[in-house]
Short mmCIF file of C-alpha atoms and ligand atoms in Angstrom, two decimals:
data_model
loop_
_atom_site.label_atom_id
_atom_site.label_comp_id
_atom_site.label_asym_id
_atom_site.label_seq_id
_atom_site.Cartn_x
_atom_site.Cartn_y
_atom_site.Cartn_z
CA MET N 1 36.03 -31.00 -3.13
CA ASN N 2 35.92 -32.68 0.26
CA LYS N 3 32.17 -33.19 0.62
CA LYS N 4 32.38 -34.96 3.97
CA GLN N 5 34.38 -32.10 5.45
CA LEU N 6 31.82 -29.57 4.23
CA ILE N 7 28.98 -31.66 5.67
CA GLU N 8 30.77 -32.04 9.00
CA LYS N 9 31.22 -28.27 9.20
CA ALA N 10 27.49 -27.70 8.63
CA ILE N 11 26.62 -30.21 11.35
CA GLU N 12 29.09 -28.51 13.68
CA ALA N 13 27.73 -25.02 12.89
CA LYS N 14 24.20 -26.14 13.73
CA LYS N 15 25.28 -26.50 17.37
CA ASN N 16 25.71 -22.70 17.55
CA SER N 17 22.15 -22.03 16.39
CA TYR N 18 20.45 -19.27 18.34
CA SER N 19 16.82 -20.36 18.02
CA PRO N 20 15.04 -19.88 21.37
CA TYR N 21 11.69 -19.13 19.65
CA SER N 22 11.33 -21.82 17.01
CA LYS N 23 13.68 -24.25 18.77
CA PHE N 24 14.59 -25.35 15.24
CA LYS N 25 18.34 -25.48 14.73
CA VAL N 26 19.94 -25.10 11.31
CA GLY N 27 23.57 -25.16 10.25
CA ALA N 28 25.15 -24.35 6.90
CA SER N 29 28.59 -24.40 5.35
CA VAL N 30 29.71 -22.71 2.16
CA LEU N 31 32.66 -23.71 0.00
CA THR N 32 33.91 -20.84 -2.13
CA GLU N 33 35.79 -20.86 -5.42
CA ASN N 34 38.90 -19.93 -3.41
CA ASN N 35 38.52 -23.26 -1.60
CA LYS N 36 37.63 -21.71 1.73
CA ILE N 37 34.80 -22.83 3.99
CA TYR N 38 32.52 -20.43 5.87
CA THR N 39 29.87 -21.63 8.28
CA GLY N 40 26.67 -20.22 9.69
CA CYS N 41 23.68 -20.96 11.89
CA ASN N 42 20.23 -19.47 12.15
CA ILE N 43 20.01 -16.46 14.45
CA GLU N 44 16.56 -15.54 15.73
CA SER N 45 15.22 -12.33 17.20
CA ALA N 46 12.54 -11.53 19.78
CA ALA N 47 11.11 -9.20 17.12
CA PHE N 48 10.91 -12.27 14.82
CA SER N 49 11.41 -10.63 11.40
CA PRO N 50 15.12 -9.83 11.93
CA THR N 51 15.76 -13.60 12.06
CA ILE N 52 18.43 -14.75 9.64
CA CYS N 53 18.72 -18.28 8.28
CA ALA N 54 21.85 -20.40 8.56
CA GLU N 55 22.47 -20.26 4.80
CA ARG N 56 22.42 -16.48 4.68
CA THR N 57 24.63 -16.22 7.77
CA ALA N 58 27.27 -18.40 6.09
CA ILE N 59 26.97 -16.57 2.77
CA ALA N 60 27.22 -13.15 4.47
CA LYS N 61 30.40 -14.27 6.21
CA ALA N 62 31.91 -15.44 2.91
CA ILE N 63 30.93 -12.39 0.89
CA SER N 64 32.04 -9.96 3.57
CA GLU N 65 35.48 -11.60 3.45
CA GLY N 66 35.71 -10.81 -0.25
CA GLU N 67 34.42 -14.08 -1.73
CA ARG N 68 32.09 -13.88 -4.73
CA LYS N 69 31.40 -17.43 -5.94
CA ILE N 70 29.90 -20.37 -4.09
CA SER N 71 31.08 -23.79 -5.31
CA ALA N 72 28.95 -25.71 -2.82
CA ILE N 73 26.65 -25.20 0.15
CA ALA N 74 25.59 -27.80 2.71
CA VAL N 75 22.49 -27.37 4.89
CA VAL N 76 21.33 -29.35 7.89
CA GLY N 77 18.31 -28.70 10.08
CA ASP N 78 16.05 -30.32 12.62
CA SER N 79 13.59 -31.80 10.16
CA GLU N 80 14.56 -35.00 8.37
CA TRP N 81 15.50 -33.09 5.22
CA THR N 82 15.73 -29.31 5.68
CA TYR N 83 15.64 -27.42 2.41
CA PRO N 84 16.57 -23.74 2.04
CA CYS N 85 13.70 -21.26 2.26
CA GLY N 86 12.79 -19.18 -0.79
CA VAL N 87 14.75 -16.14 0.37
CA CYS N 88 17.90 -18.21 0.87
CA ARG N 89 17.48 -19.84 -2.56
CA GLN N 90 17.46 -16.37 -4.10
CA VAL N 91 20.56 -15.34 -2.14
CA ILE N 92 22.35 -18.54 -3.19
CA ARG N 93 21.34 -17.64 -6.76
CA GLU N 94 23.22 -14.35 -6.51
CA PHE N 95 26.56 -16.07 -5.89
CA ALA N 96 26.10 -19.45 -7.56
CA ASP N 97 26.77 -20.70 -11.07
CA ASN N 98 25.65 -23.71 -13.08
CA ASN N 99 28.07 -25.97 -11.22
CA THR N 100 27.17 -24.95 -7.69
CA LEU N 101 26.29 -27.98 -5.63
CA ILE N 102 23.56 -27.75 -2.98
CA ILE N 103 23.82 -30.52 -0.41
CA ILE N 104 20.86 -31.23 1.85
CA VAL N 105 22.12 -33.17 4.82
CA LYS N 106 20.30 -35.67 6.99
CA SER N 107 23.44 -37.09 8.58
CA ILE N 108 27.11 -37.42 7.79
CA ASP N 109 26.34 -40.45 5.62
CA GLU N 110 22.96 -39.46 4.24
CA TYR N 111 22.61 -36.47 2.01
CA ARG N 112 21.00 -35.38 -1.25
CA GLU N 113 22.57 -33.29 -3.96
CA TYR N 114 20.93 -30.65 -6.13
CA SER N 115 21.77 -27.94 -8.59
CA LEU N 116 20.41 -24.43 -8.17
CA GLU N 117 18.25 -25.06 -11.23
CA ASP N 118 16.61 -27.95 -9.32
CA LEU N 119 15.69 -25.73 -6.38
CA LEU N 120 15.07 -22.43 -8.17
CA PRO N 121 13.99 -22.94 -11.77
CA TYR N 122 13.15 -19.98 -14.04
CA SER N 123 14.97 -17.67 -11.67
CA PHE N 124 15.73 -13.98 -11.75
CA GLY N 125 19.37 -13.00 -11.24
CA PRO N 126 22.19 -10.53 -11.83
CA GLU N 127 22.22 -11.15 -15.62
CA ASP N 128 18.67 -9.82 -15.88
CA LEU N 129 19.85 -6.37 -14.89
CA LYS N 130 22.59 -6.16 -17.53
N1 LIG G 1 15.74 -21.69 8.87
C1 LIG G 1 17.02 -21.70 8.39
O1 LIG G 1 17.96 -21.26 9.07
N2 LIG G 1 17.23 -22.21 7.16
C2 LIG G 1 16.29 -22.84 6.42
O2 LIG G 1 16.61 -23.29 5.33
C3 LIG G 1 14.91 -22.95 6.91
C4 LIG G 1 14.60 -22.16 8.11
C5 LIG G 1 15.52 -21.19 10.23
C6 LIG G 1 14.81 -19.88 10.35
C7 LIG G 1 14.23 -20.00 11.75
O3 LIG G 1 15.21 -19.61 12.69
C8 LIG G 1 13.96 -21.47 11.94
O4 LIG G 1 14.74 -22.13 10.94
C9 LIG G 1 12.50 -21.87 11.78
O5 LIG G 1 11.98 -21.38 10.60
#
């Protein structure tokens, strides 16, 4: 996996953030098991609740193109370290596995790596419904 490339794509995607209300830009990039990268930014709404986070934008793009497994996801926001919200953690959970890498990006050279288990322990997922 080319981690730097994935991180660069998240940083690039952040520039497209549509966040006139919070003024808080977030970018995300998803690497799929088919080795393709999909990017996303947060998209806000004047009605507020329709707002979608960068992570879910990127995941929706990947899944709607037929992808089903996320190998890695990189996230970068306007705080020093921007971690995925609870809803996004659950959505990552849907398409992740034990090896999925979650990269929280401060800059191209500074980032932290986590597993899904780190960010969403004792989770509920697709297996529970089998
Ligand atoms: N946001 C994301 O896009 N991802 C996160 O992980 C945290 C929050 C967005 C939602 C909203 O547009 C803005 O950041 C402030 O909450």
